[in-house]
PDB file of C-alpha atoms in Angstrom:
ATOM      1  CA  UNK A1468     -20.089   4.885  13.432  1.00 46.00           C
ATOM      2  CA  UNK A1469     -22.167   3.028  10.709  1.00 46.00           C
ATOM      3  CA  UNK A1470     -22.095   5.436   8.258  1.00 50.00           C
ATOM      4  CA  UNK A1471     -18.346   5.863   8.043  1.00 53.00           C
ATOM      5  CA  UNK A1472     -18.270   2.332   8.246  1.00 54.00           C
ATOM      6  CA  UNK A1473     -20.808   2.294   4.386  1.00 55.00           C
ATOM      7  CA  UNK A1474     -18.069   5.258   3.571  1.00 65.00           C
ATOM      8  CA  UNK A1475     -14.660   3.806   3.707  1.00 71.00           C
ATOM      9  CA  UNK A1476     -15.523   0.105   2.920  1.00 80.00           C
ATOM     10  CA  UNK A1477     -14.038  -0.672  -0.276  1.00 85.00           C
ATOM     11  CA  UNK A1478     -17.327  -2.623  -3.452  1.00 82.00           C
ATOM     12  CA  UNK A1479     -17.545  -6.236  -3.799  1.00 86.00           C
ATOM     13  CA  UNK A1480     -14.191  -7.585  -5.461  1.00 87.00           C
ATOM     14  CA  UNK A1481     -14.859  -9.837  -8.647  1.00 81.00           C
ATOM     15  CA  UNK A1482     -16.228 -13.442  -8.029  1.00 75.00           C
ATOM     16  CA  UNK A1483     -13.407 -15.871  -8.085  1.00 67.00           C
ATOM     17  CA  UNK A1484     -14.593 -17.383 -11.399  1.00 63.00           C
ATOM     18  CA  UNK A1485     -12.469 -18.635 -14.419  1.00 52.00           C
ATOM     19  CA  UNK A1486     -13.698 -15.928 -16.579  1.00 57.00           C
ATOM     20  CA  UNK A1487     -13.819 -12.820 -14.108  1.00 60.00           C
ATOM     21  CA  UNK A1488     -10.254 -12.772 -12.736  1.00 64.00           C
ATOM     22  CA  UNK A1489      -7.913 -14.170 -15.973  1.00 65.00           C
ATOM     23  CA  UNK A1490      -8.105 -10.588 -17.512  1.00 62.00           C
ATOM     24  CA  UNK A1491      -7.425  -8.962 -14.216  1.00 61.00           C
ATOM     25  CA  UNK A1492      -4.149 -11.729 -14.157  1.00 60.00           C
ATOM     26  CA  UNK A1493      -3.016 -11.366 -17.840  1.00 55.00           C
ATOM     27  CA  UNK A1494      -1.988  -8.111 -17.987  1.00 55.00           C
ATOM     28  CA  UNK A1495       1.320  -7.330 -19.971  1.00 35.00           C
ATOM     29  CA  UNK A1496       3.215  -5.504 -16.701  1.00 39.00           C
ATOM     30  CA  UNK A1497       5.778  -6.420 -15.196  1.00 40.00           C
ATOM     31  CA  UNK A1498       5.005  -9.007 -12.240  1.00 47.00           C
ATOM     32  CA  UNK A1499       2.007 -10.340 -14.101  1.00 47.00           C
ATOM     33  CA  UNK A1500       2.086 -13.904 -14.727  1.00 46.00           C
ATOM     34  CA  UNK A1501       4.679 -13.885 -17.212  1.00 49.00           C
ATOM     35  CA  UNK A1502       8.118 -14.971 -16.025  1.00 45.00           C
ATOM     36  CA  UNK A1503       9.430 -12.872 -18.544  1.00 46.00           C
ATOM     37  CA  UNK A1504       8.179 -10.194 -17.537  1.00 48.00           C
ATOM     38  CA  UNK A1505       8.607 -10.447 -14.030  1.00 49.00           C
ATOM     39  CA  UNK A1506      12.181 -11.478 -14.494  1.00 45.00           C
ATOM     40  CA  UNK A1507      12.284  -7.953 -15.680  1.00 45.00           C
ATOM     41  CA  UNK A1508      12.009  -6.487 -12.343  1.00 46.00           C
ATOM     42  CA  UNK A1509      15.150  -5.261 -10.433  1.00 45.00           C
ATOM     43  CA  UNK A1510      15.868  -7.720  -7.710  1.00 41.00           C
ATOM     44  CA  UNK A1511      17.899  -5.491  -5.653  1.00 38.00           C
ATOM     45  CA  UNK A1512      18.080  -1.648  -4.427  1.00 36.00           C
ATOM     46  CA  UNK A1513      14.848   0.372  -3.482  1.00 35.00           C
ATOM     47  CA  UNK A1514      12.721  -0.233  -7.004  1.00 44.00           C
ATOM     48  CA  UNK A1515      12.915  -4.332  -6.143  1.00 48.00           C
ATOM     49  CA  UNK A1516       9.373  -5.557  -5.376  1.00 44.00           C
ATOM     50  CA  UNK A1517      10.036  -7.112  -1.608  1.00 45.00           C
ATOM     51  CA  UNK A1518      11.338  -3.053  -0.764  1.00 43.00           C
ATOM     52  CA  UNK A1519       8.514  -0.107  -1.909  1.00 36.00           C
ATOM     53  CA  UNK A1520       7.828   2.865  -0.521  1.00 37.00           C
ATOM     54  CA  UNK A1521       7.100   1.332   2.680  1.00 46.00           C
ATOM     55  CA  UNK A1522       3.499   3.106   4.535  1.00 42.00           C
ATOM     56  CA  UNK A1523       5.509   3.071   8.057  1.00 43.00           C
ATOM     57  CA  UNK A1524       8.326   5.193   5.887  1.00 44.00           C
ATOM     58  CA  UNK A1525       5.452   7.913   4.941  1.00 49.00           C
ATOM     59  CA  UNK A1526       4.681   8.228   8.252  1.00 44.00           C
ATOM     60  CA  UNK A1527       8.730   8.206   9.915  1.00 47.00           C
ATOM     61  CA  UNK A1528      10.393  11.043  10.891  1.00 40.00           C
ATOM     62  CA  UNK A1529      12.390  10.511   8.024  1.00 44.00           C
ATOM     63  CA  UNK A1530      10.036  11.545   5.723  1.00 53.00           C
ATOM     64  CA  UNK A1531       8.759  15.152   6.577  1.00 55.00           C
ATOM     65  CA  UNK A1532      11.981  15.923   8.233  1.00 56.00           C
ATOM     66  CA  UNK A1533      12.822  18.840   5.159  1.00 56.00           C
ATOM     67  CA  UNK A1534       9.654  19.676   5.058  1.00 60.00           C
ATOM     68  CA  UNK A1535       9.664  20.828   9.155  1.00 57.00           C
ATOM     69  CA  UNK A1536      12.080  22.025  11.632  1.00 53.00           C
ATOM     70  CA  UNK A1537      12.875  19.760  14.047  1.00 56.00           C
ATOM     71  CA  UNK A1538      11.374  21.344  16.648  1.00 57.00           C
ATOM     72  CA  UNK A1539       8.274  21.880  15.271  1.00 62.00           C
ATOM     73  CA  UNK A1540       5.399  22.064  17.413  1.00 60.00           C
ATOM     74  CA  UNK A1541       3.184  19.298  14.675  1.00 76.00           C
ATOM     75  CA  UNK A1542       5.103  16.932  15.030  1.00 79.00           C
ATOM     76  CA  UNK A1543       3.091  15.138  17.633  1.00 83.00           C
ATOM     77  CA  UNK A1544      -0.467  15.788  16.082  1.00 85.00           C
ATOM     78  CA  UNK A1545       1.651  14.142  12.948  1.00 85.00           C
ATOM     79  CA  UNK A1546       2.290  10.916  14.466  1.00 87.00           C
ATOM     80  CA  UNK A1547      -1.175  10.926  16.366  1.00 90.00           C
ATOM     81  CA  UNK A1548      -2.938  11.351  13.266  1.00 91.00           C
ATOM     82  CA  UNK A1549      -0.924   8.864  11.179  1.00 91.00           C
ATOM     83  CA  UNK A1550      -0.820   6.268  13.770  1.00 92.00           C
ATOM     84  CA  UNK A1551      -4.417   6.519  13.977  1.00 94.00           C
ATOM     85  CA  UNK A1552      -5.207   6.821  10.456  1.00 94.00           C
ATOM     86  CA  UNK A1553      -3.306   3.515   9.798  1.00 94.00           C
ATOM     87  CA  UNK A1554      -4.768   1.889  12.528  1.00 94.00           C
ATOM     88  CA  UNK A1555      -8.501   2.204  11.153  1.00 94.00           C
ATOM     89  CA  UNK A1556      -7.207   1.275   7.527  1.00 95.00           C
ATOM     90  CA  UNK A1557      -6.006  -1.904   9.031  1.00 93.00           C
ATOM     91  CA  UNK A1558      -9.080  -2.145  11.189  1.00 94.00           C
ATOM     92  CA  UNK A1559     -11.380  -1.738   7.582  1.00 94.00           C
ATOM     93  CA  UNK A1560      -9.054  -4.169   5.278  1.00 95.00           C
ATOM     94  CA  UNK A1561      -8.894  -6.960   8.009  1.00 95.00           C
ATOM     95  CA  UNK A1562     -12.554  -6.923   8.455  1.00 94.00           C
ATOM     96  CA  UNK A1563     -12.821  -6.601   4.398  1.00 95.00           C
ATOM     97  CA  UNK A1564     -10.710  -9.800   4.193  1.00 96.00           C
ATOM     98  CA  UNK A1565     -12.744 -11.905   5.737  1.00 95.00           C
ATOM     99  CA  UNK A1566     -15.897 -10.907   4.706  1.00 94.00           C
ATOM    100  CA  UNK A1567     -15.027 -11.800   0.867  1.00 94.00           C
ATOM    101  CA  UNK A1568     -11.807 -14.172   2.119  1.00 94.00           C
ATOM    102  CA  UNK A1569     -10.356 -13.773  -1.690  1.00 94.00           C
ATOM    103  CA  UNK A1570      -8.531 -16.107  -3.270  1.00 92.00           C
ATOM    104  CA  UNK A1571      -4.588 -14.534  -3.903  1.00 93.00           C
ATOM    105  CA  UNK A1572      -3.378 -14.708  -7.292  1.00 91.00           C
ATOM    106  CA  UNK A1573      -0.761 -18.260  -6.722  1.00 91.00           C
ATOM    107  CA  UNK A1574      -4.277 -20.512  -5.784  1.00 91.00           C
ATOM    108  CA  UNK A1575      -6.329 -18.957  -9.068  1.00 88.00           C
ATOM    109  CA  UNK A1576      -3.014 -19.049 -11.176  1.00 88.00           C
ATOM    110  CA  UNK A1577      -2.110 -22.527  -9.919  1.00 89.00           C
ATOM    111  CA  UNK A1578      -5.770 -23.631 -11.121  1.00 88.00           C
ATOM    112  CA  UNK A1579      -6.817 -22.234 -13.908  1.00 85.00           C
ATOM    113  CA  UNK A1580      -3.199 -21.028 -16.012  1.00 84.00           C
ATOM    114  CA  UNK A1581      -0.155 -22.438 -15.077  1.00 86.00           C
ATOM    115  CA  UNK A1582       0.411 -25.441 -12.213  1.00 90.00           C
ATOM    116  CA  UNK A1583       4.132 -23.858 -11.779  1.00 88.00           C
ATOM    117  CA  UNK A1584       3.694 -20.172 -11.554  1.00 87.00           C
ATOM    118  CA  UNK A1585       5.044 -18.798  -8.007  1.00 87.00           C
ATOM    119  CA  UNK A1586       4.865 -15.457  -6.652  1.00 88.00           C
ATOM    120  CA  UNK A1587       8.048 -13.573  -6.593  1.00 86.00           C
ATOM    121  CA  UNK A1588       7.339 -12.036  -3.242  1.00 88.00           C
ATOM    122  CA  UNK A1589       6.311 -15.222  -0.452  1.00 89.00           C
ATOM    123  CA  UNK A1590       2.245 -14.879  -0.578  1.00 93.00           C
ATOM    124  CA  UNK A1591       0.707 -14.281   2.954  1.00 94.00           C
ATOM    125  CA  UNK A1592      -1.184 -16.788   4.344  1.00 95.00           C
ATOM    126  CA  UNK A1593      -4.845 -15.046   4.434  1.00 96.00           C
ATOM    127  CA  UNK A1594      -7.279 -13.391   2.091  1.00 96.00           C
ATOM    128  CA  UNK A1595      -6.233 -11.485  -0.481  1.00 95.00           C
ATOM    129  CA  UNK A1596      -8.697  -8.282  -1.024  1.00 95.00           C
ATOM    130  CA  UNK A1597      -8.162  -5.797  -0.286  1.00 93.00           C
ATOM    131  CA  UNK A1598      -4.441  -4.755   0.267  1.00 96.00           C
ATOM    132  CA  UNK A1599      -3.234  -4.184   3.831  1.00 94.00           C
ATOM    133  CA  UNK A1600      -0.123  -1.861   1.915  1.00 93.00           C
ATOM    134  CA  UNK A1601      -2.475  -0.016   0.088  1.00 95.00           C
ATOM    135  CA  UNK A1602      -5.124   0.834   2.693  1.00 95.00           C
ATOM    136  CA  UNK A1603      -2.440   2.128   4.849  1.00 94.00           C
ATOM    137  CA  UNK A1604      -0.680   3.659   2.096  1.00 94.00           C
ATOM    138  CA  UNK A1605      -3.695   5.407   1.217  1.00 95.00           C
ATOM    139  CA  UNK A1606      -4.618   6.928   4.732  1.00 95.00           C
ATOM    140  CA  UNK A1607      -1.093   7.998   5.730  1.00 93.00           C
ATOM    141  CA  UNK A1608      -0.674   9.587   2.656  1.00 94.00           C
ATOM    142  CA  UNK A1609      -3.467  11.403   3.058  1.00 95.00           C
ATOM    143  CA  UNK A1610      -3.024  12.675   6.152  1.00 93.00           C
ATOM    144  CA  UNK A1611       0.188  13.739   5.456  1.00 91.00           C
ATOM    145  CA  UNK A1612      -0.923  15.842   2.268  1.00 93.00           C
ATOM    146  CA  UNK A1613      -3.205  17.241   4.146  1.00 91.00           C
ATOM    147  CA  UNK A1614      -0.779  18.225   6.902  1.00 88.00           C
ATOM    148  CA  UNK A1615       2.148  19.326   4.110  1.00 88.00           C
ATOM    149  CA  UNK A1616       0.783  19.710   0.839  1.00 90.00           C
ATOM    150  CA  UNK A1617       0.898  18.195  -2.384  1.00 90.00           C
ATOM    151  CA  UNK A1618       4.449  18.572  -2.413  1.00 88.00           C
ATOM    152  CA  UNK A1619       7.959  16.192  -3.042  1.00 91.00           C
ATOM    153  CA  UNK A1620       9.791  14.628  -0.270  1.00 87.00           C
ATOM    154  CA  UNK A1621      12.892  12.478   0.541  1.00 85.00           C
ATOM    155  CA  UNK A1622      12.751   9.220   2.185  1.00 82.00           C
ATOM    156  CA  UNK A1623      15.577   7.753   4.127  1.00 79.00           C
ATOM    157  CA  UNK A1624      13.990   5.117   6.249  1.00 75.00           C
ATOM    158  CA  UNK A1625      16.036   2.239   4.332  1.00 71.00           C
ATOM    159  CA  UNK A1626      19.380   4.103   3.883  1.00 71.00           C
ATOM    160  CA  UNK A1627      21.021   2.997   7.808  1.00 71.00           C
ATOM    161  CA  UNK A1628      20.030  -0.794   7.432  1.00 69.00           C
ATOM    162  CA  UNK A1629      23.095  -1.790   7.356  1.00 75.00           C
ATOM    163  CA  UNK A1630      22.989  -3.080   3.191  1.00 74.00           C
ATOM    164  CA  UNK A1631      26.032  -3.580   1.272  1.00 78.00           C
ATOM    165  CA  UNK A1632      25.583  -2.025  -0.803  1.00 80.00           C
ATOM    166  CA  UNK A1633      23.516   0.891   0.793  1.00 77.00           C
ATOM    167  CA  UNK A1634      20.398   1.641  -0.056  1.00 77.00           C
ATOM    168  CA  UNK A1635      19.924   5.922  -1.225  1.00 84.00           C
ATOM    169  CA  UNK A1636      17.263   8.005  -0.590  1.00 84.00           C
ATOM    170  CA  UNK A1637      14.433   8.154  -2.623  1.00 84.00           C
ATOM    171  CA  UNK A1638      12.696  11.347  -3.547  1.00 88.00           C
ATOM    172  CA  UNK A1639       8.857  11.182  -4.468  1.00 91.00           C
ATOM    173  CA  UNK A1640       6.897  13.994  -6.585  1.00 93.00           C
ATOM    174  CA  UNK A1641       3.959  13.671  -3.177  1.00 93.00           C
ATOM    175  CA  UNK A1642       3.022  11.518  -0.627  1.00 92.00           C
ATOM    176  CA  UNK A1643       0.168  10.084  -2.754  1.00 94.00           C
ATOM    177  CA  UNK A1644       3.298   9.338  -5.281  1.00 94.00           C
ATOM    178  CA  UNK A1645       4.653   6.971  -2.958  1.00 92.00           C
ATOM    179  CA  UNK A1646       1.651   5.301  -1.406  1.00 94.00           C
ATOM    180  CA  UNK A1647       0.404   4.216  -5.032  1.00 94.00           C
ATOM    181  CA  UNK A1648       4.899   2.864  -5.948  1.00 91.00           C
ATOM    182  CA  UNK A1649       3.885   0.500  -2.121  1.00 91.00           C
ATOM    183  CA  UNK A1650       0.762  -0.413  -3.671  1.00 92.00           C
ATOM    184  CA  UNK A1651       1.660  -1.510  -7.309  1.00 91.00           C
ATOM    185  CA  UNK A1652       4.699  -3.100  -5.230  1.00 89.00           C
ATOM    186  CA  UNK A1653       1.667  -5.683  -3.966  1.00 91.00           C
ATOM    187  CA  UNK A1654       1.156  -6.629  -7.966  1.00 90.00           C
ATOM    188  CA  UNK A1655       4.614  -6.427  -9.240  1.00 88.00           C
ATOM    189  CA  UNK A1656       5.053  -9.099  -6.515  1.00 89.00           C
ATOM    190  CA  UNK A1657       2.681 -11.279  -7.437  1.00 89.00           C
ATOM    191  CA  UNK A1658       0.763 -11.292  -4.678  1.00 92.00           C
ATOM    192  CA  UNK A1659      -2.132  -9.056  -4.837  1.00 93.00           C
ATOM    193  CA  UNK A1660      -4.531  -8.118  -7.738  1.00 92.00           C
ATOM    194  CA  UNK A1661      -4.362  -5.017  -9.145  1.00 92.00           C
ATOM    195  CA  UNK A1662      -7.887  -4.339  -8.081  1.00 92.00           C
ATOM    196  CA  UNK A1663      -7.190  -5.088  -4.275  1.00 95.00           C
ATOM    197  CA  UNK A1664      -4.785  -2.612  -4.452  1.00 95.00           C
ATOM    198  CA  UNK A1665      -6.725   0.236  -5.788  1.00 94.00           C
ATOM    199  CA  UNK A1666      -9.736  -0.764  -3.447  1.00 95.00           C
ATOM    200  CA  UNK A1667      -7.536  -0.592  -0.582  1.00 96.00           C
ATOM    201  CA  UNK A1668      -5.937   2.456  -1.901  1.00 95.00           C
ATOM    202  CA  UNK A1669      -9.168   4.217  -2.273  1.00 95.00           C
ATOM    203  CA  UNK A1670     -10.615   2.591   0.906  1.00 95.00           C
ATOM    204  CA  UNK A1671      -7.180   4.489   2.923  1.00 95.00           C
ATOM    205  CA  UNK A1672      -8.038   7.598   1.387  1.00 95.00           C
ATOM    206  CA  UNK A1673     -11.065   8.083   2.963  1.00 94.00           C
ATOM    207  CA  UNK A1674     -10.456   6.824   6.048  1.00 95.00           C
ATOM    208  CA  UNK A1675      -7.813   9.874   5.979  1.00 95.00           C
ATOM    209  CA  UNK A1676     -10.398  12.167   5.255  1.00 94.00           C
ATOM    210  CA  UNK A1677     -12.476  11.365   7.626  1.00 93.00           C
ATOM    211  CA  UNK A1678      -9.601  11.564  10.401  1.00 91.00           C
ATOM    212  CA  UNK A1679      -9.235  15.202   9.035  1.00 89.00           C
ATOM    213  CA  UNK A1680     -13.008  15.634   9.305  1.00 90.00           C
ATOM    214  CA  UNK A1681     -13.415  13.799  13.056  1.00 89.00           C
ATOM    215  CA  UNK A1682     -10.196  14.196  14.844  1.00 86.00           C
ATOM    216  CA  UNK A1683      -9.576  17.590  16.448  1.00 83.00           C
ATOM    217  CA  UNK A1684      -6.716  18.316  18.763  1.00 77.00           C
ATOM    218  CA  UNK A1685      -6.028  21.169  21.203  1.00 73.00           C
ATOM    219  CA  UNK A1686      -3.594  23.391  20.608  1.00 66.00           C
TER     220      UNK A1686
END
Protein backbone atom coordinates (compact mmCIF):
# COMPACT_ATOMS: atom_id res chain seq x y z
CA UNK A 1 0.00 0.00 0.00
CA UNK A 2 2.02 3.12 -1.16
CA UNK A 3 0.28 5.54 0.56
CA UNK A 4 0.59 4.06 4.02
CA UNK A 5 3.94 3.42 3.08
CA UNK A 6 4.40 7.97 2.48
CA UNK A 7 2.23 7.80 5.97
CA UNK A 8 4.20 5.93 8.51
CA UNK A 9 7.77 6.57 7.12
CA UNK A 10 9.50 8.61 9.54
CA UNK A 11 11.50 12.67 7.50
CA UNK A 12 15.00 12.64 6.51
CA UNK A 13 17.27 12.39 9.77
CA UNK A 14 20.03 15.23 9.93
CA UNK A 15 23.09 14.88 7.54
CA UNK A 16 25.94 13.33 9.38
CA UNK A 17 27.92 16.61 9.34
CA UNK A 18 30.18 18.14 12.12
CA UNK A 19 27.86 20.93 12.66
CA UNK A 20 24.30 19.19 12.34
CA UNK A 21 24.58 16.36 14.88
CA UNK A 22 27.07 17.96 17.90
CA UNK A 23 23.96 19.84 19.31
CA UNK A 24 21.78 16.82 18.95
CA UNK A 25 25.00 14.93 21.06
CA UNK A 26 25.69 17.70 23.68
CA UNK A 27 22.79 17.75 25.48
CA UNK A 28 23.08 18.07 29.39
CA UNK A 29 20.93 14.55 30.15
CA UNK A 30 21.92 11.94 31.52
CA UNK A 31 23.59 9.37 28.93
CA UNK A 32 24.76 12.23 26.75
CA UNK A 33 28.32 12.30 26.15
CA UNK A 34 29.33 13.30 29.45
CA UNK A 35 30.72 10.55 31.67
CA UNK A 36 29.51 12.42 34.41
CA UNK A 37 26.50 12.43 33.60
CA UNK A 38 26.02 9.12 32.44
CA UNK A 39 27.75 7.76 35.47
CA UNK A 40 24.67 9.19 36.98
CA UNK A 41 22.46 6.56 35.73
CA UNK A 42 21.41 3.58 37.98
CA UNK A 43 23.28 0.56 36.83
CA UNK A 44 21.04 -1.91 38.32
CA UNK A 45 17.12 -2.61 38.97
CA UNK A 46 14.39 -1.71 36.29
CA UNK A 47 15.39 2.30 35.75
CA UNK A 48 19.15 0.95 34.49
CA UNK A 49 19.52 1.75 30.77
CA UNK A 50 20.28 -2.06 29.36
CA UNK A 51 16.43 -2.90 31.20
CA UNK A 52 13.36 -0.24 30.00
CA UNK A 53 10.08 -0.78 29.59
CA UNK A 54 10.70 -3.46 27.22
CA UNK A 55 7.93 -3.22 23.78
CA UNK A 56 7.53 -7.24 24.05
CA UNK A 57 6.49 -6.37 27.96
CA UNK A 58 3.59 -3.88 26.56
CA UNK A 59 2.40 -6.41 24.59
CA UNK A 60 2.77 -9.73 27.41
CA UNK A 61 0.13 -11.01 29.19
CA UNK A 62 1.64 -9.47 31.99
CA UNK A 63 0.75 -6.23 31.17
CA UNK A 64 -3.12 -5.96 30.65
CA UNK A 65 -3.66 -8.80 32.96
CA UNK A 66 -5.61 -6.13 35.74
CA UNK A 67 -6.95 -4.48 33.24
CA UNK A 68 -8.98 -7.95 31.84
CA UNK A 69 -10.25 -11.09 33.22
CA UNK A 70 -8.49 -13.86 32.31
CA UNK A 71 -10.86 -15.27 30.33
CA UNK A 72 -11.62 -12.56 28.35
CA UNK A 73 -12.79 -13.11 25.00
CA UNK A 74 -9.92 -10.02 23.50
CA UNK A 75 -7.39 -11.50 24.40
CA UNK A 76 -6.62 -13.09 21.09
CA UNK A 77 -7.53 -10.01 18.81
CA UNK A 78 -4.87 -8.42 21.54
CA UNK A 79 -2.01 -10.45 20.62
CA UNK A 80 -3.07 -10.53 16.81
CA UNK A 81 -3.09 -6.94 16.68
CA UNK A 82 0.13 -6.33 18.66
CA UNK A 83 2.05 -8.98 16.99
CA UNK A 84 1.11 -7.48 13.84
CA UNK A 85 1.48 -3.98 14.70
CA UNK A 86 5.13 -4.67 15.76
CA UNK A 87 5.81 -6.60 12.93
CA UNK A 88 5.16 -3.64 10.33
CA UNK A 89 7.10 -1.16 12.73
CA UNK A 90 10.01 -3.42 12.32
CA UNK A 91 9.21 -3.94 8.68
CA UNK A 92 9.22 0.34 8.29
CA UNK A 93 12.49 1.00 10.64
CA UNK A 94 14.57 -1.81 8.91
CA UNK A 95 13.78 -0.52 5.55
CA UNK A 96 14.34 3.21 7.10
CA UNK A 97 17.83 2.03 8.19
CA UNK A 98 19.13 1.35 5.22
CA UNK A 99 17.84 3.83 3.17
CA UNK A 100 19.72 6.70 5.30
CA UNK A 101 22.29 3.83 6.96
CA UNK A 102 23.03 6.56 9.91
CA UNK A 103 25.94 6.83 11.55
CA UNK A 104 25.29 5.77 15.66
CA UNK A 105 26.44 8.17 18.08
CA UNK A 106 30.18 6.04 19.19
CA UNK A 107 31.49 6.55 15.15
CA UNK A 108 30.38 10.57 15.15
CA UNK A 109 31.54 10.89 18.89
CA UNK A 110 34.74 8.95 18.24
CA UNK A 111 35.42 11.55 15.27
CA UNK A 112 34.52 14.65 15.89
CA UNK A 113 34.49 14.99 20.23
CA UNK A 114 36.17 12.60 22.12
CA UNK A 115 38.50 9.45 20.63
CA UNK A 116 37.56 7.56 24.10
CA UNK A 117 33.90 8.01 24.59
CA UNK A 118 32.02 4.44 24.64
CA UNK A 119 28.48 3.73 24.79
CA UNK A 120 27.23 2.45 28.03
CA UNK A 121 24.88 0.01 26.41
CA UNK A 122 27.11 -2.36 23.52
CA UNK A 123 26.09 -0.34 20.13
CA UNK A 124 24.44 -2.67 17.47
CA UNK A 125 26.19 -3.33 14.59
CA UNK A 126 23.85 -1.51 11.82
CA UNK A 127 22.36 1.87 11.11
CA UNK A 128 21.30 3.88 13.59
CA UNK A 129 17.91 5.88 12.51
CA UNK A 130 15.46 5.29 13.32
CA UNK A 131 15.01 3.22 16.60
CA UNK A 132 13.87 -0.40 16.31
CA UNK A 133 12.63 0.14 20.42
CA UNK A 134 10.86 3.06 19.62
CA UNK A 135 8.98 2.09 16.45
CA UNK A 136 7.74 -0.89 18.22
CA UNK A 137 7.21 0.92 21.31
CA UNK A 138 5.19 3.29 19.50
CA UNK A 139 2.78 0.80 17.63
CA UNK A 140 2.16 -1.56 20.56
CA UNK A 141 1.41 1.14 22.62
CA UNK A 142 -0.92 2.29 20.50
CA UNK A 143 -2.76 -0.48 19.92
CA UNK A 144 -3.05 -1.21 23.29
CA UNK A 145 -4.54 2.36 24.20
CA UNK A 146 -6.71 1.93 21.80
CA UNK A 147 -7.84 -1.49 23.02
CA UNK A 148 -7.74 -0.24 27.02
CA UNK A 149 -7.62 3.31 27.30
CA UNK A 150 -5.41 5.91 28.35
CA UNK A 151 -5.13 4.35 31.55
CA UNK A 152 -2.09 3.00 34.24
CA UNK A 153 -0.89 -0.47 34.27
CA UNK A 154 1.54 -2.87 36.07
CA UNK A 155 4.27 -4.65 34.41
CA UNK A 156 5.74 -7.84 35.67
CA UNK A 157 7.50 -9.30 32.72
CA UNK A 158 11.05 -8.90 34.55
CA UNK A 159 9.97 -9.81 38.13
CA UNK A 160 10.43 -14.15 37.63
CA UNK A 161 13.97 -13.83 35.93
CA UNK A 162 15.49 -15.29 38.37
CA UNK A 163 17.65 -11.74 39.68
CA UNK A 164 19.10 -11.51 43.00
CA UNK A 165 18.00 -9.28 43.89
CA UNK A 166 14.48 -9.38 42.18
CA UNK A 167 13.40 -7.11 40.02
CA UNK A 168 9.48 -5.35 41.21
CA UNK A 169 6.86 -4.43 39.18
CA UNK A 170 6.67 -1.32 37.60
CA UNK A 171 3.51 0.68 37.31
CA UNK A 172 3.19 3.23 34.31
CA UNK A 173 0.63 6.34 34.22
CA UNK A 174 -0.36 4.65 30.16
CA UNK A 175 0.96 2.57 27.72
CA UNK A 176 2.30 5.58 25.75
CA UNK A 177 4.15 6.27 29.33
CA UNK A 178 6.13 3.32 28.92
CA UNK A 179 6.84 3.13 25.22
CA UNK A 180 8.48 6.76 25.37
CA UNK A 181 10.79 5.34 29.31
CA UNK A 182 12.00 2.14 26.21
CA UNK A 183 12.67 4.83 23.91
CA UNK A 184 14.70 7.49 25.92
CA UNK A 185 16.30 4.07 27.28
CA UNK A 186 17.94 4.03 23.44
CA UNK A 187 19.66 7.67 24.42
CA UNK A 188 20.38 7.23 28.01
CA UNK A 189 22.40 4.30 26.56
CA UNK A 190 24.27 5.94 24.31
CA UNK A 191 23.31 4.39 21.49
CA UNK A 192 20.69 6.13 19.62
CA UNK A 193 20.02 9.90 18.99
CA UNK A 194 17.40 11.44 20.53
CA UNK A 195 15.88 12.20 17.20
CA UNK A 196 15.86 8.44 16.02
CA UNK A 197 13.96 7.80 18.83
CA UNK A 198 11.19 10.21 18.44
CA UNK A 199 11.08 9.41 14.58
CA UNK A 200 10.66 5.90 15.35
CA UNK A 201 8.32 6.70 18.09
CA UNK A 202 6.14 8.72 15.89
CA UNK A 203 6.72 6.39 12.88
CA UNK A 204 5.06 3.27 15.52
CA UNK A 205 2.28 5.40 16.23
CA UNK A 206 0.92 5.46 13.06
CA UNK A 207 1.54 2.31 11.97
CA UNK A 208 -0.90 1.53 15.10
CA UNK A 209 -3.39 3.64 13.75
CA UNK A 210 -3.53 2.40 10.74
CA UNK A 211 -3.83 -1.33 12.14
CA UNK A 212 -6.94 0.15 13.98
CA UNK A 213 -8.09 1.69 10.69
CA UNK A 214 -7.26 -1.65 8.29
CA UNK A 215 -7.47 -4.65 10.45
CA UNK A 216 -10.97 -5.93 11.21
CA UNK A 217 -11.67 -9.19 12.92
CA UNK A 218 -14.84 -11.31 13.24
CA UNK A 219 -16.39 -11.63 16.19
Amino acid sequence: MPSAHLRVTPPSPPTPGRSSLRPRLTSTAPGSISPTNRRRLPTTGPTAPDRPARPRGTGSPSSPRSLAPTDCPSWPRLFARVGIAVHDAFIECWYTKYVYNLQRPVTYINKHIDPAWRSYLTTPPFPSYDSGHSAQSGAASTVLTDMFGNTPFTDTIHTDHGLVPPLPPRTFASFEAAANEAAISRFYGGIHYPFDNNDGLGSGQCIGDLIRERVQFKK
